[in-house]
Short mmCIF file of C-alpha atoms in Angstrom, two decimals:
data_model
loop_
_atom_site.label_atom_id
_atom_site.label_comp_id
_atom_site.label_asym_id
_atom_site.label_seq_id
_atom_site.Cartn_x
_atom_site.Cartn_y
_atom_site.Cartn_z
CA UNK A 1 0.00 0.00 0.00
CA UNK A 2 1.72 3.24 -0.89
CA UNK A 3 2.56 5.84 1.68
CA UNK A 4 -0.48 8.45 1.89
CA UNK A 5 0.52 12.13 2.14
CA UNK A 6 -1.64 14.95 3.10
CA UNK A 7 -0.93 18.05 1.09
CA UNK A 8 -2.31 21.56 2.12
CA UNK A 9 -1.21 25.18 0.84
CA UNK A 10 -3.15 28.09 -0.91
CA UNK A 11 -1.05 28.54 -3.35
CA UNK A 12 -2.60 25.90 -6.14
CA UNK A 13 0.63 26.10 -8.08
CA UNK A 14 3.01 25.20 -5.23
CA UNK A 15 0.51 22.22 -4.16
CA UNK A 16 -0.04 21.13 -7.67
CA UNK A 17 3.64 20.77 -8.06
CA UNK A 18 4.24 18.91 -4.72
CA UNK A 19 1.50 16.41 -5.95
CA UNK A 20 3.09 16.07 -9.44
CA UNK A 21 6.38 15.10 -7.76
CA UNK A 22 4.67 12.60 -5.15
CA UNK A 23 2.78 11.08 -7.11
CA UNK A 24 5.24 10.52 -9.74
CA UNK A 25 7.29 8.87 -6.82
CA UNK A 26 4.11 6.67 -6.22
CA UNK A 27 2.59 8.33 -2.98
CA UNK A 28 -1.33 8.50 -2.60
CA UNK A 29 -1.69 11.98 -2.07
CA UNK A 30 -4.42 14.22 -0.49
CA UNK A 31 -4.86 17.49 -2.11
CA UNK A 32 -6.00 21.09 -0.10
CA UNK A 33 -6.15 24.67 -0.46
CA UNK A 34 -7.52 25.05 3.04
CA UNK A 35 -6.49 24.49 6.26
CA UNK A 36 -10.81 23.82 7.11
CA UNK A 37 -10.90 21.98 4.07
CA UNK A 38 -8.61 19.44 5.16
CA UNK A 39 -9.25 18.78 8.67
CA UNK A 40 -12.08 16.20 7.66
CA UNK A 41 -9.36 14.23 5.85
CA UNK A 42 -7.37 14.18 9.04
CA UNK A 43 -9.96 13.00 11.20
CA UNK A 44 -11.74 10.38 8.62
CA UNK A 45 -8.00 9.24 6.52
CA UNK A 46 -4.86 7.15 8.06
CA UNK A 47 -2.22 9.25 6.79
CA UNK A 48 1.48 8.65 6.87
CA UNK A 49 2.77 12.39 6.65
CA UNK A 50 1.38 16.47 6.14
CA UNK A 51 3.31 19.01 3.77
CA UNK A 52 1.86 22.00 5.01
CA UNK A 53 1.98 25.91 4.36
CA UNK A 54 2.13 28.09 7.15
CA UNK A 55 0.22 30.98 5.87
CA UNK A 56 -3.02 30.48 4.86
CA UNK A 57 -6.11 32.60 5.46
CA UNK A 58 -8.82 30.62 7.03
CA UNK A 59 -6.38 28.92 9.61
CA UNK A 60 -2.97 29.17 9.72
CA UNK A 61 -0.18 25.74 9.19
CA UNK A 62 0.66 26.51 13.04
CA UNK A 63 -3.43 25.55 14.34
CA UNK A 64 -3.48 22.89 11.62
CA UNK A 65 -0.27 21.48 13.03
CA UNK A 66 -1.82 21.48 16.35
CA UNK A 67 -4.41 20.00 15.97
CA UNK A 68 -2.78 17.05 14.34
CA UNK A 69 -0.55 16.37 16.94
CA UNK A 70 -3.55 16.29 19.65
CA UNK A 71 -4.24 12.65 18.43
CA UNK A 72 -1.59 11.84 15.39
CA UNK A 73 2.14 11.30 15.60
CA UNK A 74 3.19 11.13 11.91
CA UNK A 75 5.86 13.45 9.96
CA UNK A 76 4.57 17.00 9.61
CA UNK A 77 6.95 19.24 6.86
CA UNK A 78 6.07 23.06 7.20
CA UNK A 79 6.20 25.13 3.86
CA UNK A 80 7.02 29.06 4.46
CA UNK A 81 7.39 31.90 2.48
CA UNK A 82 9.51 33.70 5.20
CA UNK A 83 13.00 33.32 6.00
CA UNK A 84 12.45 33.90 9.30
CA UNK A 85 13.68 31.85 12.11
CA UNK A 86 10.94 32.58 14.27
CA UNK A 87 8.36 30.78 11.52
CA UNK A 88 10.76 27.85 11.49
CA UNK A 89 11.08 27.47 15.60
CA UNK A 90 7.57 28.11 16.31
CA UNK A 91 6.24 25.45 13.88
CA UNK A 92 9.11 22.89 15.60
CA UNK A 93 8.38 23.83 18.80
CA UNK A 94 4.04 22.72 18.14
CA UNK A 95 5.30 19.43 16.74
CA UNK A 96 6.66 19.48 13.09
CA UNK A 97 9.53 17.50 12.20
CA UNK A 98 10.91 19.92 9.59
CA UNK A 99 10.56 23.16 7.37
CA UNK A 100 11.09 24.27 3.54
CA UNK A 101 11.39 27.69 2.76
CA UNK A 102 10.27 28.85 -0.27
CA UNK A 103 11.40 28.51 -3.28
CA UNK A 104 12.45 25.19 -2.62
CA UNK A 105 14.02 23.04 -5.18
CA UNK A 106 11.55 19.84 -5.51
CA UNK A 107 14.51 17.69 -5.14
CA UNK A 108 15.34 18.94 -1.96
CA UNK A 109 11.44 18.77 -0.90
CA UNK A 110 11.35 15.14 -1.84
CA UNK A 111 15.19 13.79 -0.15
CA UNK A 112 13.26 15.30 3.05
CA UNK A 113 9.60 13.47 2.52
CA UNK A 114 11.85 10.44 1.91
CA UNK A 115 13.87 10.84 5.02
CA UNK A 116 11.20 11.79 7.65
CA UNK A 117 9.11 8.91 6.27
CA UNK A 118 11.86 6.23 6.38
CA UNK A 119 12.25 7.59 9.83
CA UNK A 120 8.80 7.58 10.95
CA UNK A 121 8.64 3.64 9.42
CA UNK A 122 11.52 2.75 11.44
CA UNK A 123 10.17 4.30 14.56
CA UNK A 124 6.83 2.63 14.16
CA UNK A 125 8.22 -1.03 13.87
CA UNK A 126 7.77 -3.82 16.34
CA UNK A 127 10.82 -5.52 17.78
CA UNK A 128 9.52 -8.39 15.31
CA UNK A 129 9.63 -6.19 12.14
CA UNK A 130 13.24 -4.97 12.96
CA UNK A 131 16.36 -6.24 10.59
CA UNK A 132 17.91 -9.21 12.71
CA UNK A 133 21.31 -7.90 11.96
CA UNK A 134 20.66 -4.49 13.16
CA UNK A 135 23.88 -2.96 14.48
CA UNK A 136 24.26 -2.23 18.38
CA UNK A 137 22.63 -2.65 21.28
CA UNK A 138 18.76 -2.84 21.23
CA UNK A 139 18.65 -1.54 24.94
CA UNK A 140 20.58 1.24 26.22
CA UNK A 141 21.03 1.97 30.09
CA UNK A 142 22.28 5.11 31.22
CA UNK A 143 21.90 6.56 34.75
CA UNK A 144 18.26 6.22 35.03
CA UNK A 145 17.50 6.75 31.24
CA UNK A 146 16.67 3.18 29.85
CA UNK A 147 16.03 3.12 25.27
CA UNK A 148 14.83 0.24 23.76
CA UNK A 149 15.36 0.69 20.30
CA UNK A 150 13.61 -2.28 18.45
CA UNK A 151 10.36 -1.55 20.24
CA UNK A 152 10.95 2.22 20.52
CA UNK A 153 9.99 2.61 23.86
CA UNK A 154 11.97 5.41 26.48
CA UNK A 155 12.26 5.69 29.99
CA UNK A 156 13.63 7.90 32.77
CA UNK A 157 13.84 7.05 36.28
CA UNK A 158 10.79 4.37 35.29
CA UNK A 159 9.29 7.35 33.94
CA UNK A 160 7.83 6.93 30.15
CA UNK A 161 9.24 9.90 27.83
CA UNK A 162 6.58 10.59 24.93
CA UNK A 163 9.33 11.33 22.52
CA UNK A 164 8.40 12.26 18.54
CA UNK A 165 10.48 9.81 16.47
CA UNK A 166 12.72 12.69 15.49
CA UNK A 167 13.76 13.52 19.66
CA UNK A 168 14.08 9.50 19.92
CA UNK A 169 16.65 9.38 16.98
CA UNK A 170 18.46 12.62 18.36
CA UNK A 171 18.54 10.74 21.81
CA UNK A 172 19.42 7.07 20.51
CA UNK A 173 22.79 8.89 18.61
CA UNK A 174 24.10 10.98 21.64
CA UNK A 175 23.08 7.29 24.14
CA UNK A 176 25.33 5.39 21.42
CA UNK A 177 28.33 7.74 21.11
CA UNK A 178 28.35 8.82 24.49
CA UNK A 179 31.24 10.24 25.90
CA UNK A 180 31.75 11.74 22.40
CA UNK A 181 31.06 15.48 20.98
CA UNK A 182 28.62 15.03 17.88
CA UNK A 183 27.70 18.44 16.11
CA UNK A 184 24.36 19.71 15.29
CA UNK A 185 25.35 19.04 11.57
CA UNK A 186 26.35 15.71 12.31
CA UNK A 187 23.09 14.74 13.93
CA UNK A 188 21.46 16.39 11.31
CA UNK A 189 23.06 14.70 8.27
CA UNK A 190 22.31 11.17 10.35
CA UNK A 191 18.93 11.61 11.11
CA UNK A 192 17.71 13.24 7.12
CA UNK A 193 20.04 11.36 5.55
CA UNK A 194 20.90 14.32 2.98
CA UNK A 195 23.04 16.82 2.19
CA UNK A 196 20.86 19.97 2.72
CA UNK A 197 22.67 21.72 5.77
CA UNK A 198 23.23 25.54 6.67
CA UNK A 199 25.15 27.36 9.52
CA UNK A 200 21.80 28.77 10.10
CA UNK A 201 19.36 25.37 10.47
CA UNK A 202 18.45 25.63 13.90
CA UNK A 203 16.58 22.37 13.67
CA UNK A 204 18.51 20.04 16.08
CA UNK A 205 18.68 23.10 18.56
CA UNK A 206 14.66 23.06 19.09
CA UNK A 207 14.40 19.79 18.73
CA UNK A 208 17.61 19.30 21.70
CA UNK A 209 15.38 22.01 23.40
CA UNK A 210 12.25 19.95 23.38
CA UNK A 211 14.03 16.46 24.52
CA UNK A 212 15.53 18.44 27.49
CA UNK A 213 11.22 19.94 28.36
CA UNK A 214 10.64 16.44 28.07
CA UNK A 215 13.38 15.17 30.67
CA UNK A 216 13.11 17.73 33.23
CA UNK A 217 16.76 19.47 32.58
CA UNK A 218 17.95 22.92 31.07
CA UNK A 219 20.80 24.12 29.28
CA UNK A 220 22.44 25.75 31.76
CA UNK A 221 22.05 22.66 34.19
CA UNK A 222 21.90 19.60 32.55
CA UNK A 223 22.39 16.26 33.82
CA UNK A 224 22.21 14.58 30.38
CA UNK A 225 22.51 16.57 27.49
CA UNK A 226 25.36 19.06 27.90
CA UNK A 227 26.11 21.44 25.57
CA UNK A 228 29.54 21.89 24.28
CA UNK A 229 29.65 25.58 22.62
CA UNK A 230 31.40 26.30 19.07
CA UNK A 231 31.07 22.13 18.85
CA UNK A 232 28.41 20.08 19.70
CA UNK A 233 26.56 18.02 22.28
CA UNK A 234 27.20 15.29 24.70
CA UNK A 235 26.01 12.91 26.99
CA UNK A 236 28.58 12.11 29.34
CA UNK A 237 29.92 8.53 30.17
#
């Protein structure tokens, strides 16, 4: 059954062209101009992902996103118009798992649908649907933080952590190479799997952000996650 991707932006040439290039790629795709327009295909289709705009008149990308992540976990791409990093860290901070700025190259757009998808499949498999030569350790136990990675399940202190699969791959990298420095553009590169990195992308800084919300710590005092300026993060041994 082919992946089935919810498209919504006002602009009827941009989501013309985004269906063109999905369906060409063989995705079932679900077509909007409206935010209201699509929320009944959210509530009455299983979807695997949302390429959204984040300006549009009758609601904006930012409700829509919100609304999907009150009951649905799967990939959400933001489309905006701005450069702004305020646009970009306000639609990752309600749940999205990434953001194109337009004009995008549809190249680009699709090496990202690919890569938060094959993410979001991997994050969604049982411990029987995982390769049997997967690499590593399926459980990782460090000071009260305890990741199963075949079943995708995270603990701390006993406690579960509802992390997106995007906070769960961030966290599963730093667990395996702990005592190591990895760079925000190494994470990055890892978890999209493309070449499509600036200076600028504050991606893995929200996202780092979020997973520390999510595990009771902050920057300036963290017991897991430590921040190593000019280079990177780190979880130490």
């Amino acid at each position: 059954m082919p992946d089935r991707i919810l498209i919504v932006d006002d602009e009827k040439e941009i989501a013309d062209l985004i269906e063109l290039y999905l369906k060409n790629e063989g995705y079932q795709v679900y077509k909007f101009y409206s935010s209201k327009e699509a929320l009944s295909c959210i509530e009455s289709e299983t979807l695997d992902m949302a390429v959204m705009d984040i300006m549009m008149p009758d609601m904006t990308g930012f409700d829509l996103c919100r609304k999907i992540r009150e009951k649905h976990n799967y990939p959400i791409i933001m489309l905006t118009a701005k450069d702004a990093e305020i646009d970009k860290i306000t639609g990752l901070t309600l749940g999205a798992d990434d953001y194109i700025t337009k004009p995008f190259r549809p190249l680009e757009m699709m090496a990202r649908v690919k890569a938060q998808l094959r993410r979001y499949k991997r994050y969604n498999m049982t411990a029987a649907e995982q390769p049997s030569d997967q690499e590593g350790e399926s459980v990782i136990i460090h000071s009260g933080l305890v990741m199963n990675i075949k079943t995708h399940e995270c603990f701390l202190n006993e406690r579960p952590l509802l992390l997106t699969p995007t906070e769960f791959e961030i966290l599963r990298i730093l667990l395996e190479k702990k005592g190591n420095v990895v760079s925000a553009e190494e994470l990055f590169h890892e978890i999209w799997k493309d070449e499509y990195y600036s200076k600028n992308n504050n991606t893995i800084t929200v996202h780092i952000r979020h997973l520390r919300e999510k595990m009771n710590e902050t920057a300036e005092a963290p017991r897991y996650i430590k921040t190593i300026w000019g280079v990177g993060y780190k979880i130490e041994n």
